[in-house]
Short mmCIF file of C-alpha atoms in Angstrom, two decimals:
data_model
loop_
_atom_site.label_atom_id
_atom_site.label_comp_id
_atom_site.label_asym_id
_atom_site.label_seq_id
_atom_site.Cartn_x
_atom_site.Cartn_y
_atom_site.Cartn_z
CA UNK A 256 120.59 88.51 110.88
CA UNK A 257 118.36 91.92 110.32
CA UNK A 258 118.24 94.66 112.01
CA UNK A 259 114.30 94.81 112.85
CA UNK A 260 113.24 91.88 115.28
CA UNK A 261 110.72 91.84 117.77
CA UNK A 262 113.03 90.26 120.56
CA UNK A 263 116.66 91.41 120.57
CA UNK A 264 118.87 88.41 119.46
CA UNK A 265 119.99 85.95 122.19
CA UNK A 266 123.93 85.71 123.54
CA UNK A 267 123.61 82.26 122.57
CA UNK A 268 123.22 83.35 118.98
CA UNK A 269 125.26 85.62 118.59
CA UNK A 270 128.15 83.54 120.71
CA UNK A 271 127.31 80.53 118.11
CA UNK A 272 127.48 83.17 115.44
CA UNK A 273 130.94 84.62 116.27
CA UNK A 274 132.09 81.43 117.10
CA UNK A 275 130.85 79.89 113.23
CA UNK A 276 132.15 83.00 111.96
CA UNK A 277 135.76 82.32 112.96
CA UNK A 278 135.28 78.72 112.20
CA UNK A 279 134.14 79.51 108.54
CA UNK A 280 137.16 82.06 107.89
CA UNK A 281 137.79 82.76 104.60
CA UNK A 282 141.09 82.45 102.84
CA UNK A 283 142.64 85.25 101.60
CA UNK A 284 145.20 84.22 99.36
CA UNK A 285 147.71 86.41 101.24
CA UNK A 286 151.19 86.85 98.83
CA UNK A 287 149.00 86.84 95.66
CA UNK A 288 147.25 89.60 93.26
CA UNK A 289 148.32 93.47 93.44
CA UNK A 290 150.49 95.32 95.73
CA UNK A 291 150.78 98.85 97.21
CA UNK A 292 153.22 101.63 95.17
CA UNK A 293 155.57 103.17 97.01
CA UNK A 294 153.39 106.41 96.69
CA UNK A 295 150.50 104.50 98.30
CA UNK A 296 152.67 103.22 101.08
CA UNK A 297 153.73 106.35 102.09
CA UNK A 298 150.20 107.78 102.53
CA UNK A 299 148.32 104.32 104.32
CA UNK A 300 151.08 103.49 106.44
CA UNK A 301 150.98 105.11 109.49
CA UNK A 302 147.36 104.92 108.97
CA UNK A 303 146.69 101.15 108.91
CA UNK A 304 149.08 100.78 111.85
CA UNK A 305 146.92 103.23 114.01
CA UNK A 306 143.66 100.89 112.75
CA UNK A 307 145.87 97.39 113.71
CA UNK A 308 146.36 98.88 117.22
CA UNK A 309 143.21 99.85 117.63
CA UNK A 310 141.63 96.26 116.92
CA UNK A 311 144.28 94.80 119.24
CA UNK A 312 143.18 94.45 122.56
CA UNK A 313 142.58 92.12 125.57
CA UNK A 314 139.17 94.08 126.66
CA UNK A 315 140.29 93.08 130.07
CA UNK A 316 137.94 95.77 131.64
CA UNK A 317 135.18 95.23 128.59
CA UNK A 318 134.68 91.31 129.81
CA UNK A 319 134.72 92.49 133.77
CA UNK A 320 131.95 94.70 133.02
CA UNK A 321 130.53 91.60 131.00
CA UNK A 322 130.37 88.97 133.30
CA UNK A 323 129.21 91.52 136.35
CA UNK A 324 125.97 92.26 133.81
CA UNK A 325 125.81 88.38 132.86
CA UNK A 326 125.83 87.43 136.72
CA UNK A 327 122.58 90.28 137.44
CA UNK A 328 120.56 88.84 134.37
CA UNK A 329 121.72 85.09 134.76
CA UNK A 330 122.73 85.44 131.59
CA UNK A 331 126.16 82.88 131.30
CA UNK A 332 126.46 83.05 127.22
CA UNK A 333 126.96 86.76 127.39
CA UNK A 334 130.09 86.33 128.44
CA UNK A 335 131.15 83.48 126.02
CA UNK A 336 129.52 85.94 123.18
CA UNK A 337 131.39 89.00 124.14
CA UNK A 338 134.94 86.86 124.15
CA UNK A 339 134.32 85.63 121.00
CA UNK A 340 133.64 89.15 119.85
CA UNK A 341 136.80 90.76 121.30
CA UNK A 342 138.68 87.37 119.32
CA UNK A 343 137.18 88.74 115.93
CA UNK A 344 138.67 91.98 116.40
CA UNK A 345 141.72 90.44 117.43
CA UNK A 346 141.70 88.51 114.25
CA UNK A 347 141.09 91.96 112.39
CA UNK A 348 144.16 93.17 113.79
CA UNK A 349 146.23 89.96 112.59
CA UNK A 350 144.82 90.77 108.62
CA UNK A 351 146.03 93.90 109.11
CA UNK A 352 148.97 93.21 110.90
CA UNK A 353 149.76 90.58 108.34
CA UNK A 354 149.40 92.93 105.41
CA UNK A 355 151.73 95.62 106.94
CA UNK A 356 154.15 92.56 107.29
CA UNK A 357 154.34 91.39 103.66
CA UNK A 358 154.06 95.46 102.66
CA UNK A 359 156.92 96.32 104.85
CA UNK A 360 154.79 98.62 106.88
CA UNK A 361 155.58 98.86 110.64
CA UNK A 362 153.69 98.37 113.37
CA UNK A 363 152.43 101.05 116.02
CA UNK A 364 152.52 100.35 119.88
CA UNK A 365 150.42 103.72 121.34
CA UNK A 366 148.97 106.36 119.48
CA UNK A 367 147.29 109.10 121.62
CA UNK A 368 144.13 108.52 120.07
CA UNK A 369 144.17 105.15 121.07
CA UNK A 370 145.27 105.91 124.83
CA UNK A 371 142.10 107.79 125.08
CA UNK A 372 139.86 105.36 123.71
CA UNK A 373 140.89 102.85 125.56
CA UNK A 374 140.88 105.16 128.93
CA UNK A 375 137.38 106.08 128.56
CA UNK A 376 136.61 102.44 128.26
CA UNK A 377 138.41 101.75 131.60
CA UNK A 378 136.85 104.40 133.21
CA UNK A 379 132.90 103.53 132.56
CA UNK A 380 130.07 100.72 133.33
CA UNK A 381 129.38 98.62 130.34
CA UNK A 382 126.63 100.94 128.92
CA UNK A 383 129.09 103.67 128.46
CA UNK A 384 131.80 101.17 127.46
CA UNK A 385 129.89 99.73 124.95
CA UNK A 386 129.11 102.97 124.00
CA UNK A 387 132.88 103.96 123.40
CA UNK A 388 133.27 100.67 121.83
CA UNK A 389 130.63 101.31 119.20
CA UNK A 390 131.83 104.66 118.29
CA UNK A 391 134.76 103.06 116.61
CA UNK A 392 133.26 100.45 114.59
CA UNK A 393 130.82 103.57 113.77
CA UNK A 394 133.99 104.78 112.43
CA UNK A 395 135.57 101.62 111.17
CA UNK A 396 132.64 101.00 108.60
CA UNK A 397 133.77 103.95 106.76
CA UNK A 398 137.15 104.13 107.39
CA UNK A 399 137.47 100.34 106.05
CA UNK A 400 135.43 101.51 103.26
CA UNK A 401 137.88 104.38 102.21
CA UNK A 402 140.99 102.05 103.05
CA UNK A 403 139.86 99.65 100.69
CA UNK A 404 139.73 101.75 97.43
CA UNK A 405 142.68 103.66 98.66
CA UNK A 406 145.46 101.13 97.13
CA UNK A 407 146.09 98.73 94.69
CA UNK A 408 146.65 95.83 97.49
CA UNK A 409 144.50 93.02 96.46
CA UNK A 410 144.88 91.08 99.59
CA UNK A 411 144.28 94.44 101.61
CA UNK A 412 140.59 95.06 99.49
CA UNK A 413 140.15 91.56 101.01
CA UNK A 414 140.85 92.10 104.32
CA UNK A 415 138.23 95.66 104.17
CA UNK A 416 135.89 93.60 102.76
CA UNK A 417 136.06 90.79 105.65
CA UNK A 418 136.22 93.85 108.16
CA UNK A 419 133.44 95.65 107.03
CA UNK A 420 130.47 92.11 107.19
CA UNK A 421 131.70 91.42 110.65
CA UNK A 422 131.69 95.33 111.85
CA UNK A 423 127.78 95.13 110.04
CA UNK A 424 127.15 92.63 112.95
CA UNK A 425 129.91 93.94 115.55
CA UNK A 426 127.25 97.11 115.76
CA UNK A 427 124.07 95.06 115.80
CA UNK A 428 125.51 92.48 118.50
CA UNK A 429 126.56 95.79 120.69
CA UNK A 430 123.38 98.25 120.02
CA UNK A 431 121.37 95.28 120.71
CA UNK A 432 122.66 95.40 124.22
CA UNK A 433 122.38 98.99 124.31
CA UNK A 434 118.71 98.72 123.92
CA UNK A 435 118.79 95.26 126.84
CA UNK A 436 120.47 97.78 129.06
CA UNK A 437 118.10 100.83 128.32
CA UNK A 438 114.77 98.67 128.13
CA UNK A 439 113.31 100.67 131.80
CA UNK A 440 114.78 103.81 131.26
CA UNK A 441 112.60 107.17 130.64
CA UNK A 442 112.46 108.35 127.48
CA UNK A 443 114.31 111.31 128.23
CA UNK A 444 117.65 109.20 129.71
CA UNK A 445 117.44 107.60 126.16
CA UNK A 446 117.13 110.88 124.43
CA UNK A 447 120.26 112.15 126.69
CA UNK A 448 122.09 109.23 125.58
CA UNK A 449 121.38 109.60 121.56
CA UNK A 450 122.66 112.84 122.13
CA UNK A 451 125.67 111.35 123.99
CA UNK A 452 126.13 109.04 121.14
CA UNK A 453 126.24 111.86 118.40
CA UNK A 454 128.77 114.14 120.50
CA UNK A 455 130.93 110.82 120.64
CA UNK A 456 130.99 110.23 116.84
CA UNK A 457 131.20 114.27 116.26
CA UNK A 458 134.42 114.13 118.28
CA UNK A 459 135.02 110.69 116.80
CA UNK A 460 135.10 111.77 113.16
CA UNK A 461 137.45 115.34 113.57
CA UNK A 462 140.07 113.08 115.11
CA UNK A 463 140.65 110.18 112.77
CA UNK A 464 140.02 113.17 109.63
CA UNK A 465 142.94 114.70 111.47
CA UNK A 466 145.08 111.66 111.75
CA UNK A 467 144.12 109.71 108.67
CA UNK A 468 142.82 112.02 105.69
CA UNK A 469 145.41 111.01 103.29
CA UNK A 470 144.38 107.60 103.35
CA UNK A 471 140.69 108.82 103.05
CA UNK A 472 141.38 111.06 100.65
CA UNK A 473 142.91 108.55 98.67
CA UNK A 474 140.54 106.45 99.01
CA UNK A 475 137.52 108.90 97.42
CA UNK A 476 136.29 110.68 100.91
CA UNK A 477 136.13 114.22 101.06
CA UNK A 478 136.00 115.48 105.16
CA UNK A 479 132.03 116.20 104.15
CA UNK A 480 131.44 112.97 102.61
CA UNK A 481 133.70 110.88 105.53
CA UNK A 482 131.54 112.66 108.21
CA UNK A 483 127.67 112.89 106.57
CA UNK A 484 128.22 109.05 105.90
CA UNK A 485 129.45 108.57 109.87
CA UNK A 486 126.17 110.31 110.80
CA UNK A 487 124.03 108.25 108.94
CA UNK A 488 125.43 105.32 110.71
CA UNK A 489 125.37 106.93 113.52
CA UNK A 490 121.58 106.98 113.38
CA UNK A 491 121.42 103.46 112.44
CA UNK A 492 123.25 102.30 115.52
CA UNK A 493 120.92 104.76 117.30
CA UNK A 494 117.70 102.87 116.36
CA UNK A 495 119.22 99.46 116.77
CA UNK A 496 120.13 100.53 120.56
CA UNK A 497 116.49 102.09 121.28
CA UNK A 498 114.69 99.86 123.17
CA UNK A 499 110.81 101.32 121.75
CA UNK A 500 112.10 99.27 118.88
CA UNK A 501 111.76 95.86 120.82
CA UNK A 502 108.94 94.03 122.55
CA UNK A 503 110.76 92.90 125.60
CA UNK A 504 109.42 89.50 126.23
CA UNK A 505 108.81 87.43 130.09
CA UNK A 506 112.17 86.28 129.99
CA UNK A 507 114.36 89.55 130.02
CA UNK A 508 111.96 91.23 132.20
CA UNK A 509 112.63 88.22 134.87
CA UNK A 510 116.53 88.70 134.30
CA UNK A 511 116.20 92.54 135.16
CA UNK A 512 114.04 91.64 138.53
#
């Protein structure tokens, strides 16, 4: 999948390509290669548990919002695509959750951060939910990428690895439907909601530097680095979810009658 189509990609391809994606799983020869040190421990651990709780989640109110916008645009394999989504995360957060097992890591059950993410999510329509949503796997792209060189856990470079190709296609599957949602708005609603987007990811970045910049640290990221490479992404997901980048076809133009 590429990031430049002339159509946005159907929910029945990306539902068969979630749903091939968890049938394909790789194995990551959990028990085997390099471990943390103790010294490395101490600095991911409250980190990766904060990550693991944030990738666990029902998305009770994310697939309510999904199946009221699959009902207006008689579009049934939305919802199937956005359930097999949510599953991927959820099988995120049993890598990580695994790793923190055979590390002797514990687990976390609320972080404040967390709370508010999830909050805002409850509180919006799908657009802004999706929104939300997408700020964190803005996040989680580079966040995964610092995680990964911050040990010497072989089975934990795995897991980042895994993470980071499904989060490439976690932003295009949810920009994409950005872009569905925003395809007969002005231009200047769009340009309000870029500009939502970047405050998100602003506010976004000085919380998890707060909370995790030991484990980004040790993993190479200075706060300038950690936050120029969020904005670039930022802009990527920005693109993706403009709809001037699409030619909307007879078929999604009938759906939004």
């Amino acid at each position: 999948m590429t990031e430049a189509r002339p159509f946005p990609i159907d929910s029945a391809v990306w539902r068969d390509h979630f749903l091939t994606n968890r049938a394909t799983e790789q194995d990551l020869l959990w028990g085997t290669g390099a471990r943390m040190t103790e010294a490395q421990r101490s600095v991911v651990a409250g980190s990766i548990a904060e990550f693991e709780l944030g990738e666990r989640s029902e998305g009770r109110s994310l697939m309510a919002f999904a199946r009221k916008h699959a009902e207006l645009m008689d579009d049934p394999d939305y919802v199937t695509a956005m359930a097999a989504f949510i599953a991927e995360e959820n099988r995120h957060a049993r890598y990580l959750e695994r790793v923190m097992r055979d590390e002797g890591l514990p687990r976390a059950e609320q972080t404040s951060a967390d709370s508010v993410f999830r909050f805002a999510r409850k509180l919006a329509g799908l657009e802004l939910s999706i929104m939300v949503l997408v700020t964190a796997e803005v996040i989680a792209q580079v966040y995964y990428r610092g995680l990964r060189d911050a040990t010497d856990s072989t089975v934990l470079r795995a897991v980042c690895q895994q993470i980071l190709r499904d989060e490439k296609h976690h932003i295009q599957f949810q920009g994409q439907r950005l872009a569905i949602l925003r395809q007969r708005r002005s231009r200047v609603t769009i340009w309000r909601r870029r500009w939502t987007q970047r405050a998100l990811l602003a506010a976004a970045v000085l919380v998890v530097w707060r909370n995790h910049s030991r484990a980004l640290r040790q993993g190479g990221y200075t706060f300038r680095e950690f936050a120029r490479e969020v904005g670039v992404r930022g802009e990527r997901l920005n693109r993706i979810a403009d709809p001037i980048g699409y030619s909307f076809g007879l078929d999604w133009n009938a759906r939004l009658a």
